[in-house]
Amino acid sequence: MAKQVIKVPDLGGADQVDVIEIAVAVGDTVAEEDALIVVEGDKASMDVPAPVAGKILSISVKEGDKVSEGDVIGEMETEAGGEAAEEAAPAPAEESAPAPAAEEAPAPAPAAAGEEKEEEIKVPDLGGADAVDVIEISVSAGDSVEEGDALIVVEGDKASMDVPSSASGTIVSISVKEGDKVSTGDVIGVIKTLSGGGAAPAPAAAAPAPAPAAAPAPAASASQEPPAAPQKDPHVERDHTPSAEVYAGPAVRKLARELGVTLNKVKPTGPRGRVTKDDLHAYIKEQVKKAESGAVSGVGGNIGIAPMPEIDFSQFGPVTTEPMSKIHKLTAANMSRNWLNVPHVTQFDDADITELEDFRKAMKAEAEKRGVKLTPVPFLLKAAAAALREVPSFNVSLHNDGEHIVKKDYVHIGMAVDTPKGLMVPVIRDVDKKGLYELAEEATAMAIAARDGKLKPRDMQGACFTISSLGAIGGTGFTPIVNAPEVGILGVSKLAIRPEWNGKEFVPRKMLPLALSYDHRAVNGGDAGRFLTYLADVLADVRRLLL
Ligand code: CAO
C-alpha cells in the first residue's frame, strides 16, 4: 500500500478553472482514469481522472473552488509497491482530455484593415488528444460570427470543448460534419474576415470551456430567455441540439449517450444547473417506474400515447426519403412538447376591420414613400400589445417550480414567419412603445432576416405572446399551438367581406377571423374572452389605442 497525492493535470495552459463537480467520496474505490472531479473554464469542461487505481483517502477541494495545474486535490491509497511515489506525476494531459491551448496558437499575418481575407479555420491545440469526435456543428456557411463564438464542439474521452472562432467574420464553408474525427491543426472550414483577425488555430480561452451551454429555446419556441451561462450569443441551431442545451461533464454525456438519454430531459441538481451522474440515474429510475406503473394505472387503463407504428410506405407506391432540416426537427419537437404539455383552449372572434382597412389603404401611399409596407400585421402587433397591457394575465409565464407565475412588465411579441427552411419566430421588442411605421419596418426586416437565415438567437428570444398570421395565404380559421413558455398565441386568417346586421339592415363589412389559443393553466376563460374582445374592439376602432 502506498499513499499518492492527486494533482490537477495539464490544463492546456488554462488557469484557475472552476471545480464544478466532485465525482467521488472518501472511501470510494476507483479505477485508473475514473473521473474524480470535473473542472470547467470558459470554453471547455474536463474530468480530472484518477492517475492510478486505488481508494480515495481525502478530497481537499469542494465545488466552487478554483484550481490550476499541479494543485493538490486529494490523496489516494494505491495497491502499487514502492514505485508509487508519494508525489506521483499527475495524469498526463495527452491521455486525459482535449484541452484548449492558451498560447501556442500562432498569430496569423495581419491583413490590412478593411481588407477581406479568407482563412482556414483549424482545430486548436487539444492538449495532446488525438482524433476527437465532432459532436456538434454550431454554424453553417453564410453565418456571421463574432470572435469567440463556438464553431464546432468536439469531445474526447475526458472532455468536451468548443472550437471558437478566432476572428469575427463570415463562415465561407465548414468541411467537417457531426461524427467526424479531428485532431489539432486539422482544417475544419474557411472564414472570411474583414481585417487581420486570424482564423487559424483558434486561440482558445485561457481555460477549458463548457461545450454545453444553457441555451435559448428552439426556433419555434424561442421566447424562453437563456438562463445565465458563461456562453455568449450561442448559435440558434446549435442551441436546439439537446446536447448543447445542458451542462454536463464529458463522462455524464458519454453515459447518457450509451443509455440513449437526451440530457435536456434530466433535471439537473449540480452547480450552475449541471447534470450529474446521480441525476442521470435518478432520471432513469423514474422512467422505469413510470413505464412499469403506466401499464396498470390511470383512467383508461393502459391506453396512453402509443408509439407510432413503423411503416414501409414503398409497399403502397414510389417514395423518396429526405432528411428533415434542423429547424424542421426542432419545430417538430417543440410542437409536440407544447401540444402535450399545455392544456389548450382556443377562442374565436371576428374583428370588423372595415375602418382599419380604409385607414390602412389611405396611408399606404404615404407609407410607401417612407419605404414601409403597411399590411395588417403592424396593426395586429399594436392591438395585441394593448390587449396584453389591458389583460395582464396574458403577459405571464408559469414558473418551472409549479408554484409561481412570472409577470412581465415588457411587451415583446413573436411573429411567426413561414420560411423555406421552416417556421421561425422572430421577436419584436417593446411593441407597446413603437409606432405603426416603426413596427411595419421592423416586421418586414425580421421576416426578411428569417427567410434569409440571418436571425440571431437573441432575435428569437423573450417573446410574451405570438402572432401567427396566415391572412396573406388564406383559410377561414385555425387553432394555433401556444409557444410555451408564453401562454397565448393569436392566429389570424384571411379577411372576408360578409353581411353584418347593423340593427336595421345587412351591410357589407370586412371581417378578420381571429383565433386565440391560450394555456388554461395560466389563463382562465373569462380573461381570454376579455382579451380577445378588447383586441377585436381595438382593431375595429384603432382610435382606442390613443385612450
Ligand atoms: N387578410 C387578407 N389579406 C391580408 C391579411 C389578412 N389577414 N394579412 C395580410 N394580408 C395581405 C397584405 O395586406 C398584403 O397585401 P398587399 O400586398 O396587397 O398589401 C399581402 O397579404 C401579403 O402580405 P405579406 O405576407 O407581405 O405581409 P404580412 O405583413 O401580411 O405578413 C408575415 C408577414 C411574416 C407574417 C407573413 O409573411 C408570414 O410569413 N406568414 C405566415 C406565418 C405562419 O407560417 N404561420 C403559421 C405558424 S404555425 O404553423
Coordinates of C-alpha atoms and ligand atoms in Angstrom, one line a residue:
M1 CA 0.0 0.0 0.0
A2 CA 1.2 3.5 -0.8
K3 CA -0.2 6.9 -0.5
Q4 CA -0.4 9.1 -3.6
V5 CA -1.1 12.8 -3.8
I6 CA -3.7 13.6 -6.5
K7 CA -2.8 16.7 -8.6
V8 CA -4.6 18.6 -11.3
P9 CA -3.0 17.5 -14.6
D10 CA -2.0 19.7 -17.6
L11 CA -5.0 22.0 -18.4
G12 CA -3.5 23.1 -21.7
G13 CA -2.4 26.3 -20.2
A14 CA -5.7 27.2 -18.6
D15 CA -5.5 28.6 -15.1
Q16 CA -7.9 29.0 -12.2
V17 CA -10.7 26.8 -13.6
D18 CA -13.8 26.1 -11.5
V19 CA -14.4 22.8 -9.7
I20 CA -17.9 22.1 -10.8
E21 CA -18.4 18.6 -9.6
I22 CA -16.9 16.2 -7.1
A23 CA -17.4 12.8 -8.6
V24 CA -16.1 10.6 -5.7
A25 CA -16.2 10.5 -1.9
V26 CA -13.7 9.5 0.7
G27 CA -13.5 5.7 0.9
D28 CA -14.5 5.2 -2.7
T29 CA -12.5 2.7 -4.7
V30 CA -11.7 3.9 -8.1
A31 CA -10.1 2.5 -11.2
E32 CA -7.3 4.3 -13.1
E33 CA -8.8 7.0 -15.3
D34 CA -12.1 7.2 -13.4
A35 CA -13.3 10.8 -13.1
L36 CA -12.5 12.3 -9.7
I37 CA -13.6 15.9 -10.1
V38 CA -14.9 17.9 -13.1
V39 CA -13.4 21.3 -13.8
E40 CA -14.8 23.9 -16.2
G41 CA -13.3 27.1 -17.7
D42 CA -14.6 29.5 -20.2
K43 CA -14.6 27.1 -23.2
A44 CA -14.4 23.6 -22.0
S45 CA -15.2 21.2 -19.2
M46 CA -13.0 18.3 -18.4
D47 CA -12.8 15.4 -16.0
V48 CA -9.7 15.1 -13.7
P49 CA -9.1 11.4 -13.8
A50 CA -7.6 9.1 -11.2
P51 CA -3.9 8.7 -12.1
V52 CA -4.0 5.1 -10.7
A53 CA -6.4 2.6 -9.3
G54 CA -7.0 2.8 -5.5
K55 CA -9.0 4.1 -2.6
I56 CA -9.8 7.8 -2.0
L57 CA -8.3 8.9 1.3
S58 CA -9.2 12.6 1.1
I59 CA -10.6 15.2 -1.3
S60 CA -9.3 18.6 -0.4
V61 CA -11.3 20.7 -2.8
K62 CA -15.0 21.4 -3.0
E63 CA -17.5 22.6 -5.7
G64 CA -16.9 26.2 -6.5
D65 CA -13.1 26.2 -5.7
K66 CA -10.7 27.3 -8.3
V67 CA -7.8 25.1 -9.3
S68 CA -4.8 25.2 -11.6
E69 CA -2.3 22.7 -13.0
G70 CA -0.4 21.0 -10.2
D71 CA -2.8 21.9 -7.4
V72 CA -3.3 19.1 -5.0
I73 CA -6.9 17.9 -4.9
G74 CA -6.7 14.9 -2.6
E75 CA -4.9 11.7 -1.6
M76 CA -5.3 8.1 -2.6
E77 CA -4.2 4.8 -1.3
T78 CA -2.8 2.6 -4.0
E79 CA -2.0 -1.0 -4.3
A80 CA 1.2 -0.2 -6.0
G81 CA 4.5 -1.1 -4.4
G82 CA 7.5 1.2 -3.9
E83 CA 7.3 2.8 -7.2
A84 CA 4.0 4.5 -6.4
A85 CA 5.8 7.6 -5.3
E86 CA 4.3 10.0 -2.8
E87 CA 4.3 12.7 -5.4
A88 CA 3.4 10.7 -8.4
A89 CA 3.0 12.6 -11.5
P90 CA -0.5 13.7 -12.5
A91 CA -2.2 12.1 -15.3
P92 CA -0.7 13.2 -18.5
A93 CA -2.9 15.7 -20.3
E94 CA -2.2 13.8 -23.6
E95 CA -4.2 10.9 -22.4
S96 CA -6.9 12.6 -20.4
A97 CA -8.5 15.3 -22.5
P98 CA -8.6 17.7 -25.3
A99 CA -7.8 20.9 -23.5
P100 CA -7.6 24.1 -25.4
A101 CA -4.2 25.7 -25.6
A102 CA -3.9 29.2 -24.4
E103 CA -0.9 30.5 -26.0
E104 CA 0.5 28.3 -28.7
A105 CA -1.8 29.4 -31.4
P106 CA 0.5 31.1 -34.0
A107 CA -0.7 34.5 -34.8
P108 CA -1.6 34.8 -38.4
A109 CA -0.2 37.5 -40.5
P110 CA -2.4 40.6 -40.1
A111 CA -4.3 41.8 -43.1
A112 CA -4.6 45.4 -44.0
A113 CA -7.5 47.0 -42.1
G114 CA -10.8 46.7 -44.0
E115 CA -9.4 44.1 -46.4
E116 CA -11.4 40.9 -46.9
K117 CA -9.4 37.8 -46.4
E118 CA -10.3 34.1 -46.5
E119 CA -8.6 32.0 -43.9
E120 CA -8.6 28.4 -43.0
I121 CA -10.2 27.5 -39.6
K122 CA -8.1 25.0 -37.8
V123 CA -8.6 22.9 -34.7
P124 CA -6.6 24.4 -31.9
D125 CA -4.2 22.6 -29.6
L126 CA -6.2 19.8 -28.0
G127 CA -3.7 19.3 -25.2
G128 CA -2.3 16.3 -27.0
A129 CA -5.6 14.5 -27.5
D130 CA -6.0 13.0 -30.9
A131 CA -8.9 12.1 -33.2
V132 CA -11.6 13.6 -31.1
D133 CA -15.2 13.4 -32.1
V134 CA -17.0 16.3 -33.7
I135 CA -20.3 16.2 -31.7
E136 CA -21.9 19.4 -33.0
I137 CA -21.6 21.8 -35.8
S138 CA -22.7 25.2 -34.4
V139 CA -22.6 27.3 -37.6
S140 CA -23.2 27.0 -41.3
A141 CA -21.9 28.7 -44.4
G142 CA -23.0 32.3 -44.6
D143 CA -23.3 32.8 -40.9
S144 CA -21.8 35.8 -39.3
V145 CA -19.7 35.0 -36.3
E146 CA -18.1 37.1 -33.6
E147 CA -14.6 36.3 -32.3
G148 CA -15.0 33.6 -29.6
D149 CA -18.3 32.2 -31.0
A150 CA -18.4 28.4 -31.0
L151 CA -18.0 27.0 -34.5
I152 CA -18.0 23.3 -33.7
V153 CA -17.9 21.2 -30.5
V154 CA -15.5 18.3 -30.1
E155 CA -15.5 15.7 -27.4
G156 CA -12.8 13.3 -26.4
D157 CA -12.7 10.6 -23.7
K158 CA -12.5 13.1 -20.9
A159 CA -13.6 16.5 -22.0
S160 CA -15.7 18.4 -24.5
M161 CA -14.8 21.8 -25.8
D162 CA -15.9 24.4 -28.2
V163 CA -13.7 25.3 -31.1
P164 CA -14.2 29.0 -31.1
S165 CA -13.7 31.5 -33.9
S166 CA -10.5 33.4 -33.6
A167 CA -11.9 36.3 -35.5
S168 CA -15.2 38.0 -36.4
G169 CA -16.3 37.3 -40.0
T170 CA -18.5 35.2 -42.3
I171 CA -18.3 31.5 -42.5
V172 CA -17.4 30.5 -46.1
S173 CA -17.6 26.8 -45.5
I174 CA -17.5 24.1 -42.9
S175 CA -15.7 21.0 -44.1
V176 CA -16.5 18.6 -41.2
K177 CA -19.7 17.0 -40.1
E178 CA -21.0 15.5 -36.9
G179 CA -19.4 12.2 -36.3
D180 CA -16.1 13.1 -38.0
K181 CA -12.9 12.8 -36.0
V182 CA -10.4 15.7 -35.9
S183 CA -7.0 16.4 -34.4
T184 CA -5.0 19.5 -33.6
G185 CA -4.3 21.6 -36.8
D186 CA -7.0 19.9 -38.9
V187 CA -8.8 22.3 -41.2
I188 CA -12.5 22.4 -40.4
G189 CA -13.5 25.2 -42.7
V190 CA -12.9 28.7 -44.1
I191 CA -13.8 32.1 -42.7
K192 CA -13.8 35.4 -44.4
T193 CA -12.6 38.2 -42.2
L194 CA -12.5 41.9 -42.7
S195 CA -9.2 42.7 -41.3
G196 CA -6.3 40.6 -39.9
G197 CA -8.3 38.7 -37.4
G198 CA -6.5 35.4 -38.0
A199 CA -8.7 32.4 -38.3
A200 CA -6.2 29.8 -37.8
P201 CA -5.9 27.8 -34.6
A202 CA -8.5 29.4 -32.5
P203 CA -6.9 30.9 -29.5
A204 CA -8.9 29.0 -27.1
A205 CA -9.6 31.0 -24.0
A206 CA -7.2 30.6 -21.2
A207 CA -9.3 27.9 -19.7
P208 CA -11.1 24.8 -20.7
A209 CA -14.6 25.6 -21.6
P210 CA -18.0 24.1 -21.3
A211 CA -19.1 22.9 -24.7
P212 CA -22.5 22.6 -23.3
A213 CA -24.2 25.8 -22.6
A214 CA -27.6 26.6 -21.3
A215 CA -29.5 27.8 -24.3
P216 CA -32.4 29.7 -25.5
A217 CA -35.5 27.8 -26.6
P218 CA -35.6 26.3 -30.0
A219 CA -36.7 28.1 -33.1
A220 CA -40.3 27.6 -32.7
S221 CA -40.3 28.5 -29.0
A222 CA -37.6 30.9 -28.8
S223 CA -39.3 33.1 -26.2
Q224 CA -37.5 31.4 -23.3
E225 CA -34.7 33.6 -22.1
P226 CA -31.5 31.6 -21.7
P227 CA -30.5 31.0 -18.1
A228 CA -27.3 32.7 -17.0
A229 CA -24.5 30.8 -18.5
P230 CA -20.9 31.5 -19.4
Q231 CA -21.6 31.4 -23.1
K232 CA -22.2 34.4 -25.3
D233 CA -24.6 34.5 -28.1
P234 CA -24.9 30.9 -28.9
H235 CA -25.9 30.0 -32.4
V236 CA -29.6 29.2 -32.8
E237 CA -29.4 25.8 -34.4
R238 CA -26.8 24.6 -32.0
D239 CA -28.8 25.8 -29.1
H240 CA -31.6 23.5 -30.0
T241 CA -29.4 20.4 -30.2
P242 CA -30.2 18.6 -27.0
S243 CA -26.5 18.1 -26.1
A244 CA -25.9 21.8 -26.4
E245 CA -28.7 22.8 -24.0
V246 CA -27.3 21.2 -21.0
Y247 CA -24.3 21.5 -18.7
A248 CA -22.7 18.1 -18.1
G249 CA -19.3 16.7 -17.9
P250 CA -18.0 14.5 -20.6
A251 CA -18.4 11.4 -18.6
V252 CA -22.0 12.1 -18.0
R253 CA -22.5 12.9 -21.6
K254 CA -20.9 9.6 -22.6
L255 CA -23.1 7.7 -20.2
A256 CA -26.2 9.5 -21.4
R257 CA -25.3 8.6 -25.0
E258 CA -24.7 5.0 -24.1
L259 CA -28.1 4.8 -22.3
G260 CA -29.9 6.7 -25.0
V261 CA -30.9 9.5 -22.7
T262 CA -31.5 13.0 -24.0
L263 CA -29.7 15.1 -21.4
N264 CA -32.0 18.1 -21.6
K265 CA -34.8 15.9 -20.1
V266 CA -32.8 15.2 -17.0
K267 CA -33.4 17.5 -14.0
P268 CA -30.0 19.0 -13.1
T269 CA -29.1 19.3 -9.4
G270 CA -25.4 20.1 -9.8
P271 CA -23.9 23.6 -9.5
R272 CA -25.0 26.1 -12.2
G273 CA -27.6 23.7 -13.4
R274 CA -25.2 20.9 -14.2
V275 CA -26.4 17.4 -14.8
T276 CA -24.5 14.9 -12.6
K277 CA -24.3 11.1 -12.8
D278 CA -26.7 10.8 -9.9
D279 CA -29.2 13.0 -11.8
L280 CA -28.9 10.6 -14.8
H281 CA -29.5 7.6 -12.6
A282 CA -32.5 9.3 -10.8
Y283 CA -34.0 10.1 -14.2
I284 CA -33.6 6.5 -15.5
K285 CA -35.2 5.1 -12.2
E286 CA -38.1 7.5 -12.6
Q287 CA -38.6 6.5 -16.3
V288 CA -38.5 2.8 -15.4
K289 CA -41.0 3.4 -12.6
K290 CA -43.3 5.3 -14.9
A291 CA -43.1 2.7 -17.6
E292 CA -43.9 -0.1 -15.1
S293 CA -46.8 1.8 -13.4
G294 CA -48.2 3.3 -16.6
A295 CA -49.4 -0.1 -17.7
V296 CA -51.8 -0.5 -14.9
S297 CA -52.7 2.9 -13.6
G298 CA -54.9 5.8 -14.7
V299 CA -58.3 6.2 -16.1
G300 CA -58.5 4.3 -19.3
G301 CA -56.1 1.5 -18.1
N302 CA -53.1 1.2 -20.3
I303 CA -54.3 3.5 -23.1
G304 CA -51.6 6.1 -23.1
I305 CA -49.6 7.6 -26.0
A306 CA -49.0 4.6 -28.2
P307 CA -45.8 4.6 -30.2
M308 CA -46.1 5.4 -33.9
P309 CA -46.0 2.3 -36.0
E310 CA -43.1 1.9 -38.4
I311 CA -44.5 1.7 -41.9
D312 CA -42.7 0.9 -45.1
F313 CA -44.6 3.3 -47.4
S314 CA -42.9 1.9 -50.5
Q315 CA -45.3 -1.0 -50.3
F316 CA -48.1 1.5 -51.3
G317 CA -46.2 3.2 -54.1
P318 CA -43.0 5.0 -55.0
V319 CA -41.4 7.2 -52.3
T320 CA -38.3 9.1 -51.6
T321 CA -36.9 9.8 -48.1
E322 CA -35.2 13.1 -47.4
P323 CA -33.6 14.4 -44.2
M324 CA -35.5 17.0 -42.3
S325 CA -33.8 20.4 -41.8
K326 CA -32.6 21.2 -38.3
I327 CA -35.3 23.9 -38.0
H328 CA -38.0 21.4 -39.1
K329 CA -36.8 18.9 -36.5
L330 CA -36.7 21.5 -33.7
T331 CA -40.1 22.8 -34.6
A332 CA -41.5 19.3 -34.6
A333 CA -40.0 18.6 -31.2
N334 CA -41.3 21.9 -29.8
M335 CA -44.7 21.5 -31.2
S336 CA -45.0 18.1 -29.6
R337 CA -43.7 19.4 -26.3
N338 CA -46.1 22.4 -26.3
W339 CA -49.1 20.3 -27.6
L340 CA -48.6 17.7 -24.9
N341 CA -47.7 19.9 -22.0
V342 CA -50.1 22.8 -22.5
P343 CA -53.8 22.4 -21.9
H344 CA -55.0 24.4 -24.8
V345 CA -58.3 26.2 -25.3
T346 CA -58.9 28.2 -28.5
Q347 CA -61.4 31.0 -28.6
F348 CA -62.7 32.6 -31.8
D349 CA -63.9 36.0 -32.8
D350 CA -64.1 38.2 -35.9
A351 CA -62.9 41.8 -35.8
D352 CA -64.7 44.3 -38.0
I353 CA -61.7 46.0 -39.7
T354 CA -63.6 47.9 -42.3
E355 CA -62.5 51.2 -41.0
L356 CA -59.0 50.0 -40.3
E357 CA -58.7 48.8 -43.9
D358 CA -59.9 52.2 -45.1
F359 CA -57.3 53.9 -42.9
R360 CA -54.6 51.5 -44.0
K361 CA -55.3 52.0 -47.7
A362 CA -55.4 55.7 -47.2
M363 CA -52.0 55.6 -45.5
K364 CA -50.5 53.1 -48.0
A365 CA -49.0 55.7 -50.3
E366 CA -47.5 57.7 -47.5
A367 CA -46.1 54.5 -46.0
E368 CA -44.6 53.5 -49.3
K369 CA -42.9 56.9 -49.6
R370 CA -41.2 56.1 -46.3
G371 CA -40.2 52.8 -47.7
V372 CA -42.6 50.9 -45.4
K373 CA -45.2 48.3 -46.4
L374 CA -48.3 48.8 -44.2
T375 CA -50.0 45.4 -44.0
P376 CA -52.5 44.4 -41.3
V377 CA -49.6 42.9 -39.3
P378 CA -48.3 46.1 -37.6
F379 CA -51.9 46.9 -36.5
L380 CA -52.3 43.4 -35.1
L381 CA -49.0 43.8 -33.2
K382 CA -50.1 47.1 -31.8
A383 CA -53.6 45.8 -30.8
A384 CA -52.1 42.7 -29.2
A385 CA -49.7 44.8 -27.2
A386 CA -52.6 47.0 -26.0
A387 CA -54.6 43.8 -25.1
L388 CA -51.6 42.4 -23.1
R389 CA -51.5 45.7 -21.1
E390 CA -55.3 45.6 -20.7
V391 CA -55.4 41.9 -19.6
P392 CA -52.0 41.3 -17.9
S393 CA -52.9 37.8 -17.0
F394 CA -51.8 37.0 -20.6
N395 CA -48.4 38.6 -20.1
V396 CA -47.1 35.9 -17.8
S397 CA -45.2 32.6 -17.8
L398 CA -45.7 29.7 -15.4
H399 CA -42.6 29.3 -13.3
N400 CA -40.8 26.0 -13.5
D401 CA -41.3 25.3 -9.8
G402 CA -45.1 25.0 -10.5
E403 CA -45.7 27.4 -7.6
H404 CA -45.2 30.8 -9.1
I405 CA -46.4 33.0 -12.0
V406 CA -43.8 35.2 -13.7
K407 CA -45.5 38.6 -14.6
K408 CA -43.8 40.6 -17.3
D409 CA -43.6 44.3 -17.4
Y410 CA -42.4 44.4 -21.0
V411 CA -44.3 43.7 -24.2
H412 CA -42.3 41.7 -26.7
I413 CA -44.3 39.9 -29.4
G414 CA -43.2 37.0 -31.6
M415 CA -44.3 36.9 -35.2
A416 CA -44.5 33.5 -37.0
V417 CA -42.7 33.6 -40.3
D418 CA -43.0 31.0 -42.9
T419 CA -39.5 30.4 -44.4
P420 CA -38.2 27.8 -46.9
K421 CA -36.3 26.1 -44.1
G422 CA -39.3 26.0 -41.8
L423 CA -41.2 28.1 -39.2
M424 CA -39.2 30.9 -37.5
V425 CA -40.5 33.2 -34.8
P426 CA -38.6 36.5 -34.6
V427 CA -39.5 38.7 -31.7
I428 CA -40.3 42.4 -31.9
R429 CA -39.4 44.1 -28.7
D430 CA -41.3 46.8 -26.8
V431 CA -44.2 46.7 -29.3
D432 CA -46.3 48.9 -26.9
K433 CA -43.8 51.7 -27.2
K434 CA -43.5 51.7 -31.0
G435 CA -45.5 53.4 -33.8
L436 CA -47.1 51.6 -36.7
Y437 CA -44.5 52.6 -39.2
E438 CA -41.7 51.5 -36.9
L439 CA -43.5 48.2 -36.3
A440 CA -44.1 47.7 -40.1
E441 CA -40.5 48.4 -40.8
E442 CA -39.3 46.0 -38.1
A443 CA -41.7 43.3 -39.0
T444 CA -40.6 43.4 -42.6
A445 CA -36.9 43.4 -41.7
M446 CA -37.4 40.5 -39.3
A447 CA -39.4 38.5 -41.9
I448 CA -36.6 39.1 -44.5
A449 CA -33.9 38.1 -42.0
A450 CA -35.8 35.0 -41.1
R451 CA -36.2 33.9 -44.7
D452 CA -32.5 34.7 -45.4
G453 CA -31.5 32.7 -42.3
K454 CA -29.9 35.8 -40.8
L455 CA -31.7 35.8 -37.4
K456 CA -29.5 35.9 -34.3
P457 CA -30.6 33.8 -31.3
R458 CA -31.5 36.9 -29.4
D459 CA -33.8 37.9 -32.2
M460 CA -35.9 34.9 -31.3
Q461 CA -35.9 35.2 -27.6
G462 CA -38.0 36.8 -25.0
A463 CA -41.5 36.9 -26.5
C464 CA -44.5 37.4 -24.3
F465 CA -47.0 36.4 -26.9
T466 CA -47.0 35.3 -30.5
I467 CA -49.0 36.3 -33.6
S468 CA -49.3 33.8 -36.4
S469 CA -50.8 35.5 -39.5
L470 CA -51.9 33.3 -42.3
G471 CA -54.1 36.1 -43.7
A472 CA -52.0 36.5 -46.8
I473 CA -52.2 32.8 -47.5
G474 CA -55.8 32.1 -46.8
G475 CA -58.2 30.0 -44.7
T476 CA -61.1 30.9 -42.6
G477 CA -59.6 29.8 -39.2
F478 CA -57.1 27.6 -37.5
T479 CA -56.1 26.7 -33.9
P480 CA -52.5 27.8 -33.3
I481 CA -50.3 26.0 -30.7
V482 CA -49.2 28.0 -27.8
N483 CA -45.5 28.8 -27.9
A484 CA -44.6 27.9 -24.3
P485 CA -43.4 29.4 -22.0
E486 CA -45.7 32.1 -23.5
V487 CA -49.3 31.5 -22.5
G488 CA -51.2 32.9 -25.5
I489 CA -51.0 33.0 -29.3
L490 CA -53.2 34.7 -31.8
G491 CA -54.0 33.1 -35.1
V492 CA -55.2 35.4 -37.9
S493 CA -56.9 34.2 -41.0
K494 CA -57.9 35.9 -44.3
L495 CA -60.3 38.8 -44.0
A496 CA -63.7 38.2 -45.7
I497 CA -66.4 40.7 -46.7
R498 CA -69.5 39.5 -45.0
P499 CA -73.0 40.8 -44.5
E500 CA -73.3 42.1 -40.9
W501 CA -76.5 43.3 -39.3
N502 CA -76.3 46.9 -38.1
G503 CA -79.7 46.9 -36.4
K504 CA -81.6 48.0 -39.4
E505 CA -80.1 46.1 -42.3
F506 CA -77.3 43.9 -43.5
V507 CA -74.2 45.8 -44.6
P508 CA -71.0 44.5 -46.2
R509 CA -68.2 44.6 -43.6
K510 CA -64.6 43.4 -43.8
M511 CA -64.3 40.8 -41.1
L512 CA -61.0 39.4 -39.8
P513 CA -61.1 35.9 -38.3
L514 CA -59.2 35.7 -35.1
A515 CA -58.4 32.6 -33.0
L516 CA -56.8 33.0 -29.6
S517 CA -55.2 29.8 -28.1
Y518 CA -54.2 30.0 -24.5
D519 CA -52.7 27.9 -21.7
H520 CA -55.6 27.2 -19.5
R521 CA -53.3 26.6 -16.5
A522 CA -52.3 30.3 -16.6
V523 CA -55.3 32.0 -18.1
N524 CA -59.0 31.5 -17.3
G525 CA -61.7 31.7 -19.9
G526 CA -63.0 35.0 -18.6
D527 CA -59.7 36.7 -19.1
A528 CA -59.4 35.1 -22.6
G529 CA -62.8 36.4 -23.5
R530 CA -61.9 39.9 -22.3
F531 CA -58.6 39.8 -24.1
L532 CA -60.0 38.8 -27.5
T533 CA -63.0 41.2 -27.2
Y534 CA -60.7 44.1 -26.3
L535 CA -58.3 43.2 -29.2
A536 CA -61.2 43.0 -31.7
D537 CA -62.6 46.3 -30.4
V538 CA -59.2 48.0 -30.9
L539 CA -58.9 46.6 -34.4
A540 CA -62.4 47.8 -35.1
D541 CA -61.6 51.3 -34.0
V542 CA -57.8 52.0 -33.8
R543 CA -58.5 55.3 -32.1
R544 CA -58.9 53.2 -29.0
L545 CA -55.1 52.9 -29.0
L546 CA -54.9 56.6 -28.0
L547 CA -57.1 56.2 -25.0
Ligands
CAO1 N1 -56.4 39.1 -44.8 C1 -56.2 39.5 -46.1 N2 -55.1 39.9 -46.6 C2 -54.0 40.0 -45.8 C3 -54.1 39.6 -44.5 C4 -55.3 39.2 -44.0 N3 -55.5 38.8 -42.7 N4 -52.9 39.8 -43.9 C5 -52.1 40.3 -44.9 N5 -52.8 40.4 -46.0 C6 -52.3 40.9 -47.3 C7 -51.3 42.0 -47.1 O1 -52.0 43.3 -46.9 C8 -50.6 42.0 -48.4 O2 -51.4 42.5 -49.4 P1 -50.9 43.7 -50.3 O3 -49.5 43.3 -50.9 O4 -51.9 43.9 -51.3 O5 -50.7 44.9 -49.4 C9 -50.4 40.5 -48.7 O6 -51.5 39.9 -47.9 C10 -49.1 39.9 -48.4 O7 -48.7 40.3 -47.1 P2 -47.2 39.9 -46.6 O8 -47.1 38.4 -46.5 O9 -46.2 40.6 -47.5 O10 -47.0 40.6 -45.2 P3 -47.8 40.3 -43.9 O11 -47.4 41.5 -43.1 O12 -49.2 40.1 -44.0 O13 -47.2 39.0 -43.2 C11 -45.6 37.6 -42.3 C12 -45.9 38.9 -42.8 C13 -44.2 37.4 -41.9 C14 -46.5 37.3 -41.0 C15 -46.0 36.5 -43.3 O14 -45.3 36.8 -44.5 C16 -45.9 35.1 -43.0 O15 -44.8 34.5 -43.0 N6 -47.0 34.4 -42.6 C17 -47.0 33.0 -42.3 C18 -47.0 32.8 -40.8 C19 -47.1 31.3 -40.5 O16 -46.5 30.4 -41.2 N7 -47.9 30.9 -39.5 C20 -48.2 29.6 -39.2 C21 -47.5 29.2 -38.0 S1 -48.0 27.7 -37.3 O17 -47.5 26.7 -38.5

